[in-house]
Amino acid sequence: MGKVKVEREQWGGIPLLHIAPENGFNAKLPTVVFFHGITSAKEHNLHYAYQLAEKGIRVLLPDALLHGERAEALTEMQLIVRFWEIVLTSIKELDYINETAHAKQLVAGEIAIGGTSMGGITTLGALTAYPWIKAAAVMMGAGNYVELSNAQITQFESRGYKLPITIEEREQLQNTLALYDSTKHPHTFNRRPLFFWHGEQDPVVPFEPTFNLYTSLLEEYAEVPERLHFMREKESGHAVSRQGMLAGTAWLAKHVVE
């Protein structure tokens, strides 16, 4: 078992942690980009990166907009109000990270992606956008962008919180989110290896819509059922178990090299 090297880097204004086996740090390696959750930061997913790097995988952990090194001293509520701006920015920046990694000749084959919570939501949106993603692990994420956005707005308004957007801006957001909504574009998965982990007691990202997405994909994956897996844990809430983390990283490590 060789040493794992961690470097703090900036790629086009995106702060990221670059993790890989020390003896292959500058070589072409199977590569995973892994996204963190809201109010979190890249460093909080180092345990995922370590598990992958030990298996010979390069991992890139970017800071999302307004998070980590990009934080702007916003409150949690202010971040949540800008949730979809953050997600859509991460999807756009993934394309740049992918191009840069290939330009630096760091990637063997095509990249895989994954993420926790907001990072899992980002992962599903990215899968609808980019056919070049090789495989993915969605840890307590969701793909029903439009439904989720409407639920968030309803929740804000029920608390007496007025969103700082016009009706027209809200409609424009919904139209944009529909482009990345997995429930509206199931064909874009194209039978790529896809792993879900979700706790049944999750109070933040509801279990049912994500499980419904998985069941809707079963027919799509009927000829390659081994490429689609849903790991559910009855007693878990909005925190990935160690077993889930190990299963998710094992999935990415296996399928990024195929």
PDB file of C-alpha atoms in Angstrom:
ATOM      1  CA  MET A   1       0.000   0.000   0.000  1.00  0.00           C
ATOM      2  CA  GLY A   2       1.694   3.209  -1.206  1.00  0.00           C
ATOM      3  CA  LYS A   3       1.415   6.737   0.147  1.00  0.00           C
ATOM      4  CA  VAL A   4      -1.488   9.006  -0.769  1.00  0.00           C
ATOM      5  CA  LYS A   5      -0.617  12.577  -1.762  1.00  0.00           C
ATOM      6  CA  VAL A   6      -2.937  15.561  -1.224  1.00  0.00           C
ATOM      7  CA  GLU A   7      -2.359  18.887  -2.990  1.00  0.00           C
ATOM      8  CA  ARG A   8      -4.352  22.113  -2.672  1.00  0.00           C
ATOM      9  CA  GLU A   9      -4.791  23.584  -6.168  1.00  0.00           C
ATOM     10  CA  GLN A  10      -6.694  26.265  -8.108  1.00  0.00           C
ATOM     11  CA  TRP A  11      -8.091  25.385 -11.514  1.00  0.00           C
ATOM     12  CA  GLY A  12      -9.442  28.459 -13.281  1.00  0.00           C
ATOM     13  CA  GLY A  13     -10.610  30.018 -10.038  1.00  0.00           C
ATOM     14  CA  ILE A  14     -12.008  26.751  -8.656  1.00  0.00           C
ATOM     15  CA  PRO A  15     -10.241  25.727  -5.443  1.00  0.00           C
ATOM     16  CA  LEU A  16      -9.883  21.973  -5.202  1.00  0.00           C
ATOM     17  CA  LEU A  17      -8.060  19.226  -3.374  1.00  0.00           C
ATOM     18  CA  HIS A  18      -6.160  16.909  -5.683  1.00  0.00           C
ATOM     19  CA  ILE A  19      -5.650  13.457  -4.173  1.00  0.00           C
ATOM     20  CA  ALA A  20      -3.844  10.515  -5.775  1.00  0.00           C
ATOM     21  CA  PRO A  21      -1.313   7.766  -5.051  1.00  0.00           C
ATOM     22  CA  GLU A  22       2.044   9.503  -4.596  1.00  0.00           C
ATOM     23  CA  ASN A  23       3.834   7.180  -7.002  1.00  0.00           C
ATOM     24  CA  GLY A  24       1.366   7.984  -9.806  1.00  0.00           C
ATOM     25  CA  PHE A  25       0.479  11.563  -9.003  1.00  0.00           C
ATOM     26  CA  ASN A  26       1.557  12.919 -12.412  1.00  0.00           C
ATOM     27  CA  ALA A  27       0.600   9.842 -14.431  1.00  0.00           C
ATOM     28  CA  LYS A  28      -2.688   9.160 -16.208  1.00  0.00           C
ATOM     29  CA  LEU A  29      -5.043   7.541 -13.700  1.00  0.00           C
ATOM     30  CA  PRO A  30      -8.732   6.644 -13.496  1.00  0.00           C
ATOM     31  CA  THR A  31     -10.267   9.836 -12.077  1.00  0.00           C
ATOM     32  CA  VAL A  32     -13.268  10.731  -9.899  1.00  0.00           C
ATOM     33  CA  VAL A  33     -14.693  14.203  -9.198  1.00  0.00           C
ATOM     34  CA  PHE A  34     -16.603  14.252  -5.904  1.00  0.00           C
ATOM     35  CA  PHE A  35     -18.953  17.050  -4.772  1.00  0.00           C
ATOM     36  CA  HIS A  36     -19.698  18.113  -1.176  1.00  0.00           C
ATOM     37  CA  GLY A  37     -23.004  19.146   0.409  1.00  0.00           C
ATOM     38  CA  ILE A  38     -24.440  22.544   1.265  1.00  0.00           C
ATOM     39  CA  THR A  39     -22.654  24.439   4.097  1.00  0.00           C
ATOM     40  CA  SER A  40     -19.840  21.862   3.777  1.00  0.00           C
ATOM     41  CA  ALA A  41     -16.507  22.098   1.914  1.00  0.00           C
ATOM     42  CA  LYS A  42     -14.087  19.983  -0.083  1.00  0.00           C
ATOM     43  CA  GLU A  43     -12.080  18.863   2.977  1.00  0.00           C
ATOM     44  CA  HIS A  44     -15.160  17.156   4.442  1.00  0.00           C
ATOM     45  CA  ASN A  45     -15.063  14.454   1.781  1.00  0.00           C
ATOM     46  CA  LEU A  46     -11.424  13.474   2.231  1.00  0.00           C
ATOM     47  CA  HIS A  47     -12.454  10.069   3.608  1.00  0.00           C
ATOM     48  CA  TYR A  48     -14.122   9.282   0.260  1.00  0.00           C
ATOM     49  CA  ALA A  49     -11.011  10.466  -1.575  1.00  0.00           C
ATOM     50  CA  TYR A  50      -8.687   8.402   0.630  1.00  0.00           C
ATOM     51  CA  GLN A  51     -10.656   5.203   0.011  1.00  0.00           C
ATOM     52  CA  LEU A  52     -10.451   5.800  -3.735  1.00  0.00           C
ATOM     53  CA  ALA A  53      -6.800   6.910  -3.834  1.00  0.00           C
ATOM     54  CA  GLU A  54      -5.789   3.734  -1.993  1.00  0.00           C
ATOM     55  CA  LYS A  55      -7.313   1.822  -4.904  1.00  0.00           C
ATOM     56  CA  GLY A  56      -5.199   3.720  -7.443  1.00  0.00           C
ATOM     57  CA  ILE A  57      -7.784   6.373  -8.317  1.00  0.00           C
ATOM     58  CA  ARG A  58      -7.169  10.114  -8.733  1.00  0.00           C
ATOM     59  CA  VAL A  59      -9.775  12.235  -6.922  1.00  0.00           C
ATOM     60  CA  LEU A  60     -10.623  15.901  -7.396  1.00  0.00           C
ATOM     61  CA  LEU A  61     -12.628  17.582  -4.617  1.00  0.00           C
ATOM     62  CA  PRO A  62     -13.809  21.053  -5.719  1.00  0.00           C
ATOM     63  CA  ASP A  63     -15.245  23.760  -3.470  1.00  0.00           C
ATOM     64  CA  ALA A  64     -18.737  24.670  -4.660  1.00  0.00           C
ATOM     65  CA  LEU A  65     -19.664  28.313  -5.278  1.00  0.00           C
ATOM     66  CA  LEU A  66     -19.975  30.232  -1.948  1.00  0.00           C
ATOM     67  CA  HIS A  67     -18.378  27.339  -0.011  1.00  0.00           C
ATOM     68  CA  GLY A  68     -14.966  26.611   1.494  1.00  0.00           C
ATOM     69  CA  GLU A  69     -12.368  28.948   0.039  1.00  0.00           C
ATOM     70  CA  ARG A  70     -15.158  30.599  -1.970  1.00  0.00           C
ATOM     71  CA  ALA A  71     -17.301  31.420   1.094  1.00  0.00           C
ATOM     72  CA  GLU A  72     -18.783  34.906   1.442  1.00  0.00           C
ATOM     73  CA  ALA A  73     -19.908  34.876   5.094  1.00  0.00           C
ATOM     74  CA  LEU A  74     -23.515  34.071   4.178  1.00  0.00           C
ATOM     75  CA  THR A  75     -25.969  32.581   6.649  1.00  0.00           C
ATOM     76  CA  GLU A  76     -27.281  29.069   6.094  1.00  0.00           C
ATOM     77  CA  MET A  77     -30.618  30.497   4.930  1.00  0.00           C
ATOM     78  CA  GLN A  78     -28.859  32.803   2.447  1.00  0.00           C
ATOM     79  CA  LEU A  79     -26.995  29.780   1.062  1.00  0.00           C
ATOM     80  CA  ILE A  80     -30.199  27.755   0.781  1.00  0.00           C
ATOM     81  CA  VAL A  81     -31.894  30.599  -1.122  1.00  0.00           C
ATOM     82  CA  ARG A  82     -29.046  30.365  -3.661  1.00  0.00           C
ATOM     83  CA  PHE A  83     -29.067  26.553  -3.644  1.00  0.00           C
ATOM     84  CA  TRP A  84     -29.874  26.064  -7.342  1.00  0.00           C
ATOM     85  CA  GLU A  85     -27.414  28.725  -8.452  1.00  0.00           C
ATOM     86  CA  ILE A  86     -24.740  26.743  -6.566  1.00  0.00           C
ATOM     87  CA  VAL A  87     -25.816  23.410  -8.083  1.00  0.00           C
ATOM     88  CA  LEU A  88     -26.006  24.741 -11.646  1.00  0.00           C
ATOM     89  CA  THR A  89     -22.603  26.410 -11.262  1.00  0.00           C
ATOM     90  CA  SER A  90     -21.060  23.114 -10.096  1.00  0.00           C
ATOM     91  CA  ILE A  91     -22.529  21.309 -13.121  1.00  0.00           C
ATOM     92  CA  LYS A  92     -21.051  23.939 -15.446  1.00  0.00           C
ATOM     93  CA  GLU A  93     -17.683  23.868 -13.654  1.00  0.00           C
ATOM     94  CA  LEU A  94     -17.502  20.078 -13.924  1.00  0.00           C
ATOM     95  CA  ASP A  95     -17.107  20.476 -17.679  1.00  0.00           C
ATOM     96  CA  TYR A  96     -14.143  22.801 -17.103  1.00  0.00           C
ATOM     97  CA  ILE A  97     -12.587  20.466 -14.510  1.00  0.00           C
ATOM     98  CA  ASN A  98     -12.932  17.547 -16.915  1.00  0.00           C
ATOM     99  CA  GLU A  99     -11.354  19.465 -19.803  1.00  0.00           C
ATOM    100  CA  THR A 100      -8.527  20.698 -17.582  1.00  0.00           C
ATOM    101  CA  ALA A 101      -7.795  17.232 -16.171  1.00  0.00           C
ATOM    102  CA  HIS A 102      -7.570  15.837 -19.706  1.00  0.00           C
ATOM    103  CA  ALA A 103      -5.427  18.779 -20.872  1.00  0.00           C
ATOM    104  CA  LYS A 104      -3.038  18.119 -17.974  1.00  0.00           C
ATOM    105  CA  GLN A 105      -2.932  14.465 -19.117  1.00  0.00           C
ATOM    106  CA  LEU A 106      -4.038  13.239 -15.714  1.00  0.00           C
ATOM    107  CA  VAL A 107      -6.980  11.062 -16.761  1.00  0.00           C
ATOM    108  CA  ALA A 108      -7.020   7.478 -18.021  1.00  0.00           C
ATOM    109  CA  GLY A 109     -10.296   6.996 -19.906  1.00  0.00           C
ATOM    110  CA  GLU A 110     -13.287   9.091 -18.814  1.00  0.00           C
ATOM    111  CA  ILE A 111     -14.038  10.454 -15.361  1.00  0.00           C
ATOM    112  CA  ALA A 112     -16.620   9.213 -12.881  1.00  0.00           C
ATOM    113  CA  ILE A 113     -18.409  11.469 -10.415  1.00  0.00           C
ATOM    114  CA  GLY A 114     -20.143  11.336  -7.073  1.00  0.00           C
ATOM    115  CA  GLY A 115     -21.327  13.472  -4.206  1.00  0.00           C
ATOM    116  CA  THR A 116     -23.141  13.749  -0.904  1.00  0.00           C
ATOM    117  CA  SER A 117     -26.480  15.576  -0.416  1.00  0.00           C
ATOM    118  CA  MET A 118     -26.245  18.738  -2.570  1.00  0.00           C
ATOM    119  CA  GLY A 119     -23.289  16.964  -4.194  1.00  0.00           C
ATOM    120  CA  GLY A 120     -25.518  13.984  -4.989  1.00  0.00           C
ATOM    121  CA  ILE A 121     -28.108  16.338  -6.458  1.00  0.00           C
ATOM    122  CA  THR A 122     -25.352  17.933  -8.552  1.00  0.00           C
ATOM    123  CA  THR A 123     -24.234  14.457  -9.676  1.00  0.00           C
ATOM    124  CA  LEU A 124     -27.658  13.542 -11.060  1.00  0.00           C
ATOM    125  CA  GLY A 125     -27.959  16.851 -12.911  1.00  0.00           C
ATOM    126  CA  ALA A 126     -24.492  16.412 -14.395  1.00  0.00           C
ATOM    127  CA  LEU A 127     -25.458  12.953 -15.679  1.00  0.00           C
ATOM    128  CA  THR A 128     -28.288  14.512 -17.696  1.00  0.00           C
ATOM    129  CA  ALA A 129     -25.864  17.082 -19.149  1.00  0.00           C
ATOM    130  CA  TYR A 130     -22.696  15.129 -19.958  1.00  0.00           C
ATOM    131  CA  PRO A 131     -22.656  11.821 -21.838  1.00  0.00           C
ATOM    132  CA  TRP A 132     -18.903  11.496 -21.191  1.00  0.00           C
ATOM    133  CA  ILE A 133     -19.339  10.741 -17.472  1.00  0.00           C
ATOM    134  CA  LYS A 134     -18.371   7.106 -17.039  1.00  0.00           C
ATOM    135  CA  ALA A 135     -20.124   6.185 -13.768  1.00  0.00           C
ATOM    136  CA  ALA A 136     -21.649   7.823 -10.708  1.00  0.00           C
ATOM    137  CA  ALA A 137     -22.409   7.418  -7.012  1.00  0.00           C
ATOM    138  CA  VAL A 138     -25.305   9.442  -5.587  1.00  0.00           C
ATOM    139  CA  MET A 139     -25.138   9.622  -1.798  1.00  0.00           C
ATOM    140  CA  MET A 140     -28.516  10.871  -0.470  1.00  0.00           C
ATOM    141  CA  GLY A 141     -29.064  13.002  -3.565  1.00  0.00           C
ATOM    142  CA  ALA A 142     -32.137  13.639  -5.726  1.00  0.00           C
ATOM    143  CA  GLY A 143     -32.838  14.127  -9.418  1.00  0.00           C
ATOM    144  CA  ASN A 144     -36.352  15.618  -9.282  1.00  0.00           C
ATOM    145  CA  TYR A 145     -35.097  19.199  -9.647  1.00  0.00           C
ATOM    146  CA  VAL A 146     -38.408  20.893 -10.485  1.00  0.00           C
ATOM    147  CA  GLU A 147     -40.387  19.111  -7.769  1.00  0.00           C
ATOM    148  CA  LEU A 148     -37.645  19.741  -5.215  1.00  0.00           C
ATOM    149  CA  SER A 149     -37.428  23.427  -6.119  1.00  0.00           C
ATOM    150  CA  ASN A 150     -41.196  23.856  -5.776  1.00  0.00           C
ATOM    151  CA  ALA A 151     -41.128  22.127  -2.391  1.00  0.00           C
ATOM    152  CA  GLN A 152     -38.336  24.442  -1.224  1.00  0.00           C
ATOM    153  CA  ILE A 153     -40.261  27.536  -2.324  1.00  0.00           C
ATOM    154  CA  THR A 154     -43.395  26.306  -0.545  1.00  0.00           C
ATOM    155  CA  GLN A 155     -41.343  25.671   2.599  1.00  0.00           C
ATOM    156  CA  PHE A 156     -39.797  29.167   2.501  1.00  0.00           C
ATOM    157  CA  GLU A 157     -43.176  30.814   2.045  1.00  0.00           C
ATOM    158  CA  SER A 158     -44.788  28.767   4.827  1.00  0.00           C
ATOM    159  CA  ARG A 159     -42.148  30.188   7.161  1.00  0.00           C
ATOM    160  CA  GLY A 160     -42.997  33.719   6.052  1.00  0.00           C
ATOM    161  CA  TYR A 161     -39.728  34.079   4.148  1.00  0.00           C
ATOM    162  CA  LYS A 162     -40.076  36.059   0.921  1.00  0.00           C
ATOM    163  CA  LEU A 163     -37.757  34.911  -1.857  1.00  0.00           C
ATOM    164  CA  PRO A 164     -35.880  37.774  -3.536  1.00  0.00           C
ATOM    165  CA  ILE A 165     -36.978  36.735  -7.056  1.00  0.00           C
ATOM    166  CA  THR A 166     -39.823  37.797  -9.322  1.00  0.00           C
ATOM    167  CA  ILE A 167     -42.479  35.449 -10.713  1.00  0.00           C
ATOM    168  CA  GLU A 168     -40.735  35.662 -14.094  1.00  0.00           C
ATOM    169  CA  GLU A 169     -37.380  34.748 -12.553  1.00  0.00           C
ATOM    170  CA  ARG A 170     -38.994  31.825 -10.762  1.00  0.00           C
ATOM    171  CA  GLU A 171     -40.457  30.546 -14.057  1.00  0.00           C
ATOM    172  CA  GLN A 172     -37.089  30.964 -15.755  1.00  0.00           C
ATOM    173  CA  LEU A 173     -35.428  28.976 -12.966  1.00  0.00           C
ATOM    174  CA  GLN A 174     -38.019  26.197 -13.299  1.00  0.00           C
ATOM    175  CA  ASN A 175     -37.421  26.027 -17.069  1.00  0.00           C
ATOM    176  CA  THR A 176     -33.672  25.793 -16.522  1.00  0.00           C
ATOM    177  CA  LEU A 177     -34.005  23.137 -13.814  1.00  0.00           C
ATOM    178  CA  ALA A 178     -36.246  21.084 -16.114  1.00  0.00           C
ATOM    179  CA  LEU A 179     -33.272  20.694 -18.471  1.00  0.00           C
ATOM    180  CA  TYR A 180     -31.327  18.874 -15.729  1.00  0.00           C
ATOM    181  CA  ASP A 181     -34.245  17.057 -14.071  1.00  0.00           C
ATOM    182  CA  SER A 182     -33.472  13.321 -14.152  1.00  0.00           C
ATOM    183  CA  THR A 183     -37.149  12.371 -13.940  1.00  0.00           C
ATOM    184  CA  LYS A 184     -37.751  14.165 -17.247  1.00  0.00           C
ATOM    185  CA  HIS A 185     -34.708  12.768 -19.074  1.00  0.00           C
ATOM    186  CA  PRO A 186     -34.241   9.106 -18.023  1.00  0.00           C
ATOM    187  CA  HIS A 187     -32.718   8.209 -21.400  1.00  0.00           C
ATOM    188  CA  THR A 188     -29.678  10.401 -20.650  1.00  0.00           C
ATOM    189  CA  PHE A 189     -28.430   7.857 -18.097  1.00  0.00           C
ATOM    190  CA  ASN A 190     -27.717   5.596 -21.070  1.00  0.00           C
ATOM    191  CA  ARG A 191     -27.203   2.559 -18.811  1.00  0.00           C
ATOM    192  CA  ARG A 192     -24.099   4.033 -17.236  1.00  0.00           C
ATOM    193  CA  PRO A 193     -23.103   2.470 -13.880  1.00  0.00           C
ATOM    194  CA  LEU A 194     -25.163   4.255 -11.217  1.00  0.00           C
ATOM    195  CA  PHE A 195     -25.121   3.711  -7.446  1.00  0.00           C
ATOM    196  CA  PHE A 196     -27.562   5.243  -4.948  1.00  0.00           C
ATOM    197  CA  TRP A 197     -27.300   5.348  -1.171  1.00  0.00           C
ATOM    198  CA  HIS A 198     -30.171   6.804   0.845  1.00  0.00           C
ATOM    199  CA  GLY A 199     -31.396   6.627   4.432  1.00  0.00           C
ATOM    200  CA  GLU A 200     -35.113   5.944   4.729  1.00  0.00           C
ATOM    201  CA  GLN A 201     -35.446   8.449   7.608  1.00  0.00           C
ATOM    202  CA  ASP A 202     -33.798  11.331   5.716  1.00  0.00           C
ATOM    203  CA  PRO A 203     -35.548  14.597   6.769  1.00  0.00           C
ATOM    204  CA  VAL A 204     -33.557  16.800   4.358  1.00  0.00           C
ATOM    205  CA  VAL A 205     -33.553  15.022   0.986  1.00  0.00           C
ATOM    206  CA  PRO A 206     -36.643  12.775   1.025  1.00  0.00           C
ATOM    207  CA  PHE A 207     -36.080   9.078   0.395  1.00  0.00           C
ATOM    208  CA  GLU A 208     -39.158   8.323  -1.743  1.00  0.00           C
ATOM    209  CA  PRO A 209     -38.500  10.524  -4.820  1.00  0.00           C
ATOM    210  CA  THR A 210     -34.975   9.161  -5.182  1.00  0.00           C
ATOM    211  CA  PHE A 211     -36.142   5.579  -4.754  1.00  0.00           C
ATOM    212  CA  ASN A 212     -38.902   6.252  -7.304  1.00  0.00           C
ATOM    213  CA  LEU A 213     -36.267   7.507  -9.753  1.00  0.00           C
ATOM    214  CA  TYR A 214     -34.309   4.293  -9.225  1.00  0.00           C
ATOM    215  CA  THR A 215     -37.372   2.082  -9.807  1.00  0.00           C
ATOM    216  CA  SER A 216     -38.245   4.067 -12.946  1.00  0.00           C
ATOM    217  CA  LEU A 217     -34.772   3.270 -14.306  1.00  0.00           C
ATOM    218  CA  LEU A 218     -35.035  -0.504 -13.765  1.00  0.00           C
ATOM    219  CA  GLU A 219     -36.591  -1.056 -17.189  1.00  0.00           C
ATOM    220  CA  GLU A 220     -33.924   1.132 -18.834  1.00  0.00           C
ATOM    221  CA  TYR A 221     -31.231  -1.024 -17.201  1.00  0.00           C
ATOM    222  CA  ALA A 222     -33.053  -4.348 -17.715  1.00  0.00           C
ATOM    223  CA  GLU A 223     -30.314  -5.780 -19.947  1.00  0.00           C
ATOM    224  CA  VAL A 224     -27.516  -4.646 -17.600  1.00  0.00           C
ATOM    225  CA  PRO A 225     -29.071  -4.801 -14.106  1.00  0.00           C
ATOM    226  CA  GLU A 226     -25.652  -5.027 -12.452  1.00  0.00           C
ATOM    227  CA  ARG A 227     -24.997  -1.403 -13.498  1.00  0.00           C
ATOM    228  CA  LEU A 228     -27.774  -0.006 -11.298  1.00  0.00           C
ATOM    229  CA  HIS A 229     -27.820  -0.396  -7.515  1.00  0.00           C
ATOM    230  CA  PHE A 230     -29.782   1.200  -4.694  1.00  0.00           C
ATOM    231  CA  MET A 231     -28.490   0.772  -1.142  1.00  0.00           C
ATOM    232  CA  ARG A 232     -31.119   1.742   1.423  1.00  0.00           C
ATOM    233  CA  GLU A 233     -30.757   1.854   5.194  1.00  0.00           C
ATOM    234  CA  LYS A 234     -33.919   1.731   7.279  1.00  0.00           C
ATOM    235  CA  GLU A 235     -32.718   3.623  10.342  1.00  0.00           C
ATOM    236  CA  SER A 236     -30.434   6.164   8.668  1.00  0.00           C
ATOM    237  CA  GLY A 237     -31.241   9.845   8.324  1.00  0.00           C
ATOM    238  CA  HIS A 238     -29.283  12.537   6.496  1.00  0.00           C
ATOM    239  CA  ALA A 239     -25.818  11.123   7.145  1.00  0.00           C
ATOM    240  CA  VAL A 240     -24.095   8.472   5.058  1.00  0.00           C
ATOM    241  CA  SER A 241     -23.105   5.420   7.095  1.00  0.00           C
ATOM    242  CA  ARG A 242     -19.603   4.022   6.937  1.00  0.00           C
ATOM    243  CA  GLN A 243     -21.021   0.986   5.117  1.00  0.00           C
ATOM    244  CA  GLY A 244     -22.591   3.323   2.561  1.00  0.00           C
ATOM    245  CA  MET A 245     -19.370   5.275   2.084  1.00  0.00           C
ATOM    246  CA  LEU A 246     -17.378   2.073   1.552  1.00  0.00           C
ATOM    247  CA  ALA A 247     -19.956   0.694  -0.893  1.00  0.00           C
ATOM    248  CA  GLY A 248     -20.095   3.969  -2.850  1.00  0.00           C
ATOM    249  CA  THR A 249     -16.328   4.263  -3.180  1.00  0.00           C
ATOM    250  CA  ALA A 250     -15.997   0.579  -4.098  1.00  0.00           C
ATOM    251  CA  TRP A 251     -18.585   1.137  -6.851  1.00  0.00           C
ATOM    252  CA  LEU A 252     -16.749   4.149  -8.260  1.00  0.00           C
ATOM    253  CA  ALA A 253     -13.368   2.390  -8.077  1.00  0.00           C
ATOM    254  CA  LYS A 254     -14.727  -0.645  -9.940  1.00  0.00           C
ATOM    255  CA  HIS A 255     -16.592   1.176 -12.702  1.00  0.00           C
ATOM    256  CA  VAL A 256     -14.197   4.044 -13.412  1.00  0.00           C
ATOM    257  CA  VAL A 257     -11.585   1.527 -14.578  1.00  0.00           C
ATOM    258  CA  GLU A 258     -13.869  -0.681 -16.718  1.00  0.00           C
TER     259      GLU A 258
END
